[in-house]
Short mmCIF file of C-alpha atoms in Angstrom, two decimals:
data_model
loop_
_atom_site.label_atom_id
_atom_site.label_comp_id
_atom_site.label_asym_id
_atom_site.label_seq_id
_atom_site.Cartn_x
_atom_site.Cartn_y
_atom_site.Cartn_z
CA UNK R 1365 0.03 0.08 -0.07
CA UNK R 1366 1.48 3.35 -0.98
CA UNK R 1367 1.89 6.03 1.53
CA UNK R 1368 -0.49 8.98 1.52
CA UNK R 1369 0.53 12.02 -0.65
CA UNK R 1370 0.94 14.24 2.46
CA UNK R 1371 3.69 12.22 3.77
CA UNK R 1372 5.37 11.53 0.45
CA UNK R 1373 5.48 15.06 -0.52
CA UNK R 1374 7.17 16.11 2.83
CA UNK R 1375 9.76 13.27 2.53
CA UNK R 1376 10.42 14.27 -0.94
CA UNK R 1377 11.02 17.83 0.05
CA UNK R 1378 13.77 16.78 2.49
CA UNK R 1379 15.26 13.88 0.74
CA UNK R 1380 18.93 14.21 0.05
CA UNK R 1381 20.38 13.82 -3.53
CA UNK R 1382 22.71 11.19 -2.08
CA UNK R 1383 21.81 9.36 1.19
CA UNK R 1384 24.73 8.96 3.60
CA UNK R 1385 22.53 7.98 6.60
CA UNK R 1386 19.38 6.35 6.44
CA UNK R 1387 17.10 6.24 9.54
CA UNK R 1388 14.27 3.67 9.50
CA UNK R 1389 11.34 4.09 11.96
CA UNK R 1390 8.19 2.14 12.47
CA UNK R 1391 5.42 4.31 10.97
CA UNK R 1392 4.22 7.81 10.87
CA UNK R 1393 2.04 8.70 13.93
CA UNK R 1394 -1.78 8.02 13.73
CA UNK R 1395 -3.73 11.21 13.39
CA UNK R 1396 -6.92 9.72 15.03
CA UNK R 1397 -8.89 10.30 11.92
CA UNK R 1398 -8.29 13.94 11.88
CA UNK R 1399 -5.87 15.12 9.26
CA UNK R 1400 -5.56 18.76 10.96
CA UNK R 1401 -3.99 16.57 14.01
CA UNK R 1402 -1.23 15.03 11.86
CA UNK R 1403 2.37 15.27 13.06
CA UNK R 1404 5.35 13.75 11.40
CA UNK R 1405 9.19 13.93 11.63
CA UNK R 1406 9.24 16.27 8.49
CA UNK R 1407 6.21 18.44 9.42
CA UNK R 1408 6.23 21.90 11.02
CA UNK R 1409 6.43 23.08 13.78
CA UNK R 1410 8.11 21.08 16.48
CA UNK R 1411 5.54 19.20 18.60
CA UNK R 1412 5.60 18.12 22.18
CA UNK R 1413 5.49 14.52 20.97
CA UNK R 1414 8.40 14.89 18.36
CA UNK R 1415 10.38 12.39 20.43
CA UNK R 1416 12.21 10.99 17.41
CA UNK R 1417 12.97 14.31 15.78
CA UNK R 1418 14.48 15.89 18.92
CA UNK R 1419 16.62 12.83 19.55
CA UNK R 1420 18.03 12.55 16.14
CA UNK R 1421 19.07 16.26 15.91
CA UNK R 1422 20.58 15.91 19.50
CA UNK R 1423 22.59 12.83 18.40
CA UNK R 1424 23.64 14.06 15.00
CA UNK R 1425 23.59 17.78 15.30
CA UNK R 1426 24.37 18.55 18.95
CA UNK R 1427 20.99 20.54 18.98
CA UNK R 1428 20.63 21.32 22.76
CA UNK R 1429 17.23 21.94 24.00
CA UNK R 1430 14.32 22.36 21.54
CA UNK R 1431 10.93 24.16 22.41
CA UNK R 1432 7.43 23.30 21.41
CA UNK R 1433 6.56 25.64 18.44
CA UNK R 1434 10.19 25.79 17.19
CA UNK R 1435 10.75 25.70 13.44
CA UNK R 1436 12.32 22.46 12.26
CA UNK R 1437 13.65 23.99 8.97
CA UNK R 1438 17.14 24.78 9.99
CA UNK R 1439 17.58 21.27 11.27
CA UNK R 1440 15.82 19.52 8.31
CA UNK R 1441 18.03 21.70 6.10
CA UNK R 1442 21.18 20.52 7.96
CA UNK R 1443 20.02 16.86 7.98
CA UNK R 1444 19.43 17.08 4.17
CA UNK R 1445 22.58 18.71 3.60
CA UNK R 1446 24.57 15.95 5.53
CA UNK R 1447 22.72 13.20 3.57
CA UNK R 1448 20.51 12.06 6.42
CA UNK R 1449 17.06 10.70 5.56
CA UNK R 1450 14.20 9.01 7.27
CA UNK R 1451 11.81 6.31 6.04
CA UNK R 1452 9.21 3.99 7.99
CA UNK R 1453 8.79 0.21 7.68
CA UNK R 1454 5.10 0.64 7.32
CA UNK R 1455 3.58 3.09 4.83
CA UNK R 1456 0.52 3.68 6.95
CA UNK R 1457 0.32 4.57 10.82
CA UNK R 1458 0.04 1.39 12.80
CA UNK R 1459 0.56 2.88 16.43
CA UNK R 1460 -3.33 2.89 17.02
CA UNK R 1461 -3.63 -0.91 16.02
CA UNK R 1462 -3.95 -3.76 18.50
CA UNK R 1463 -0.57 -5.41 19.21
CA UNK R 1464 -1.41 -8.38 17.08
CA UNK R 1465 -2.63 -6.41 14.16
CA UNK R 1466 0.21 -3.92 14.47
CA UNK R 1467 2.73 -6.64 14.28
CA UNK R 1468 1.09 -8.34 11.51
CA UNK R 1469 1.01 -5.06 9.44
CA UNK R 1470 4.67 -4.45 10.08
CA UNK R 1471 5.74 -8.14 9.08
CA UNK R 1472 3.79 -7.52 5.75
CA UNK R 1473 5.68 -4.52 5.13
CA UNK R 1474 9.40 -6.05 5.68
CA UNK R 1475 9.75 -7.15 1.92
CA UNK R 1476 8.83 -3.65 0.48
CA UNK R 1477 11.07 -1.98 3.04
CA UNK R 1478 13.99 -4.06 2.06
CA UNK R 1479 13.32 -3.12 -1.65
CA UNK R 1480 12.98 0.48 -0.86
CA UNK R 1481 16.12 0.57 1.08
CA UNK R 1482 18.01 -1.15 -1.54
CA UNK R 1483 16.75 1.33 -4.10
CA UNK R 1484 17.85 4.21 -1.77
CA UNK R 1485 21.38 2.87 -1.66
CA UNK R 1486 22.50 4.63 1.73
CA UNK R 1487 26.08 4.39 2.92
CA UNK R 1488 24.76 3.36 6.50
CA UNK R 1489 21.44 2.48 8.18
CA UNK R 1490 20.32 2.89 11.74
CA UNK R 1491 16.94 1.47 12.81
CA UNK R 1492 15.25 3.68 15.38
CA UNK R 1493 12.84 1.27 17.16
CA UNK R 1494 13.38 -2.04 18.84
CA UNK R 1495 10.41 -4.06 17.33
CA UNK R 1496 11.33 -2.68 13.86
CA UNK R 1497 15.03 -3.82 14.46
CA UNK R 1498 13.88 -7.18 15.31
CA UNK R 1499 11.84 -7.59 12.09
CA UNK R 1500 14.34 -5.88 9.78
CA UNK R 1501 17.87 -6.69 10.96
CA UNK R 1502 17.89 -10.22 9.45
CA UNK R 1503 16.43 -9.43 6.10
CA UNK R 1504 18.71 -6.19 5.92
CA UNK R 1505 21.83 -8.39 6.51
CA UNK R 1506 20.63 -11.02 4.09
CA UNK R 1507 20.33 -8.49 1.44
CA UNK R 1508 23.77 -7.22 2.30
CA UNK R 1509 22.48 -3.84 3.40
CA UNK R 1510 24.90 -1.54 5.42
CA UNK R 1511 23.23 -1.95 8.92
CA UNK R 1512 25.54 0.04 11.51
CA UNK R 1513 24.46 -1.67 14.66
CA UNK R 1514 24.13 -5.06 15.95
CA UNK R 1515 21.84 -4.51 18.84
CA UNK R 1516 18.57 -2.70 18.99
CA UNK R 1517 18.28 0.95 19.60
CA UNK R 1518 15.28 1.89 21.67
CA UNK R 1519 12.81 4.46 20.52
CA UNK R 1520 13.61 7.70 22.47
CA UNK R 1521 10.69 7.90 24.86
CA UNK R 1522 11.13 9.03 28.53
CA UNK R 1523 14.31 7.69 30.08
CA UNK R 1524 15.24 6.08 26.96
CA UNK R 1525 16.17 9.28 25.22
CA UNK R 1526 19.71 9.56 26.43
CA UNK R 1527 20.41 5.90 25.55
CA UNK R 1528 18.98 6.49 22.15
CA UNK R 1529 21.36 9.48 21.47
CA UNK R 1530 24.47 7.68 22.83
CA UNK R 1531 23.71 4.38 20.64
CA UNK R 1532 23.02 6.58 17.49
CA UNK R 1533 26.39 8.43 18.00
CA UNK R 1534 28.15 5.07 18.56
CA UNK R 1535 26.54 3.40 15.56
CA UNK R 1536 27.43 6.37 13.22
CA UNK R 1537 30.86 7.26 14.60
CA UNK R 1538 32.74 5.95 11.56
CA UNK R 1539 30.39 6.79 8.81
CA UNK R 1540 31.93 10.15 7.69
CA UNK R 1541 35.29 8.45 6.96
CA UNK R 1542 33.75 5.22 5.53
CA UNK R 1543 30.87 6.88 3.54
CA UNK R 1544 30.26 9.63 1.05
CA UNK R 1545 31.47 13.05 1.56
CA UNK R 1546 28.71 14.46 -0.63
CA UNK R 1547 27.38 17.84 0.76
CA UNK R 1548 29.91 18.03 3.57
CA UNK R 1549 31.32 21.53 3.98
CA UNK R 1550 35.04 21.96 3.00
CA UNK R 1551 36.27 22.62 6.46
CA UNK R 1552 34.78 19.19 7.56
CA UNK R 1553 36.32 17.30 4.60
CA UNK R 1554 39.66 18.42 5.85
CA UNK R 1555 38.91 17.34 9.51
CA UNK R 1556 37.01 14.11 8.51
CA UNK R 1557 34.12 15.17 10.78
CA UNK R 1558 30.40 15.49 9.75
CA UNK R 1559 28.70 16.54 12.75
CA UNK R 1560 28.15 20.47 13.09
CA UNK R 1561 26.60 22.59 15.58
CA UNK R 1562 23.38 24.35 14.62
CA UNK R 1563 21.78 27.01 16.67
CA UNK R 1564 18.37 26.67 17.82
CA UNK R 1565 17.59 30.30 18.18
CA UNK R 1566 14.93 31.58 15.84
CA UNK R 1567 17.16 34.68 14.78
CA UNK R 1568 20.15 32.55 14.09
CA UNK R 1569 19.06 29.43 12.18
CA UNK R 1570 22.27 28.85 10.10
CA UNK R 1571 24.74 26.18 10.88
CA UNK R 1572 28.07 27.14 12.34
CA UNK R 1573 31.25 25.22 12.14
CA UNK R 1574 33.02 24.26 15.28
CA UNK R 1575 36.25 26.39 15.69
CA UNK R 1576 38.24 23.90 17.96
CA UNK R 1577 39.27 20.39 16.79
CA UNK R 1578 37.43 17.66 18.95
CA UNK R 1579 37.63 13.98 19.13
CA UNK R 1580 35.31 11.13 20.04
CA UNK R 1581 36.03 7.77 21.61
CA UNK R 1582 35.30 5.68 18.49
CA UNK R 1583 37.75 7.62 16.30
CA UNK R 1584 40.62 7.49 18.91
CA UNK R 1585 39.91 3.71 19.30
CA UNK R 1586 40.32 3.31 15.51
CA UNK R 1587 43.59 5.38 15.65
CA UNK R 1588 44.84 2.91 18.41
CA UNK R 1589 44.03 -0.13 16.40
CA UNK R 1590 40.76 -1.22 17.87
CA UNK R 1591 38.77 -1.64 14.68
CA UNK R 1592 36.70 -4.56 15.38
CA UNK R 1593 34.98 -3.50 18.62
CA UNK R 1594 31.26 -4.73 18.99
CA UNK R 1595 30.62 -1.18 20.36
CA UNK R 1596 33.12 1.13 18.53
CA UNK R 1597 35.03 3.22 21.10
CA UNK R 1598 34.37 1.11 24.08
CA UNK R 1599 38.10 0.71 25.21
CA UNK R 1600 38.39 4.54 25.12
CA UNK R 1601 34.97 5.14 26.96
CA UNK R 1602 36.05 2.53 29.62
CA UNK R 1603 39.18 4.49 30.41
CA UNK R 1604 37.31 7.81 30.37
CA UNK R 1605 34.85 6.58 32.81
CA UNK R 1606 37.51 5.69 35.29
CA UNK R 1607 39.40 8.86 34.80
CA UNK R 1608 36.13 11.18 34.90
CA UNK R 1609 33.78 9.30 37.15
CA UNK R 1610 31.51 12.50 37.33
CA UNK R 1611 30.73 12.43 33.62
CA UNK R 1612 26.96 12.07 33.19
CA UNK R 1613 25.81 8.64 32.07
CA UNK R 1614 24.86 8.17 28.54
CA UNK R 1615 26.22 11.89 27.88
CA UNK R 1616 28.32 12.05 24.62
CA UNK R 1617 32.11 12.18 25.11
CA UNK R 1618 33.62 15.07 23.16
CA UNK R 1619 37.48 15.52 23.96
CA UNK R 1620 39.66 18.48 23.15
CA UNK R 1621 43.32 18.08 22.02
CA UNK R 1622 44.71 17.63 25.70
CA UNK R 1623 42.22 14.94 26.52
CA UNK R 1624 42.71 13.09 23.31
CA UNK R 1625 46.55 13.12 23.81
CA UNK R 1626 45.92 11.74 27.33
CA UNK R 1627 43.91 8.86 25.76
CA UNK R 1628 46.66 8.06 23.30
CA UNK R 1629 49.18 7.82 26.10
CA UNK R 1630 47.22 5.81 28.58
CA UNK R 1631 44.98 3.48 26.32
CA UNK R 1632 47.40 0.85 25.09
CA UNK R 1633 47.72 0.35 21.32
CA UNK R 1634 46.20 -2.84 19.99
CA UNK R 1635 48.75 -5.06 18.56
#
């Protein structure tokens, strides 16, 4: 069953010309039979229930706090320019169905989803919902699609939001070097980084480049020879948690030059 035109047109508006990172959700939210109540990852403005949008831009764009009613356009522009795109397993909303009917509808959508993902040809894929991961992980691997994580990433509701952000960052840590550099600003091509900072102020919607070089555990771990970790960067994060025990749980590690040098000295290089 084809997706309704309202959803299709919004997705098409924000579809990158080359997809670097494909996010896969379950379905768009049900509108309760009232089209005026529709909300969606790609629809304006930011809604109180936009949990996935808030968490995606927090993970990929360091968005900080967003407020209900904020415009999504600066963030959607940034995601599109960075080659980030969202699709859903099911073409119609399923969250209002009974559990049995919901799962049946999702299972019936798997083959079509694999075909759509293959046609999009992304550099990497993150599945943003545990039951959706359980249905798609096997078929994606069988189709040799570039799924970036081996474990489910929970949908970012309530206390799962911080875990979602951390796991998405871990899954995508090496994507900028391994994948396409399409639409990445010149300064970031030089550093190999793809995550930029975007201000959330209404009067300053344009993305801004970081002025100081920063490092993340996954890239330092690779530099030290840890290229096959189940969770990229774990060896570095384990060291950092011991050295900085007050660091908030699930909060992203961003290291400056001095901290990165300390890691290089104290984390043994893999032989």
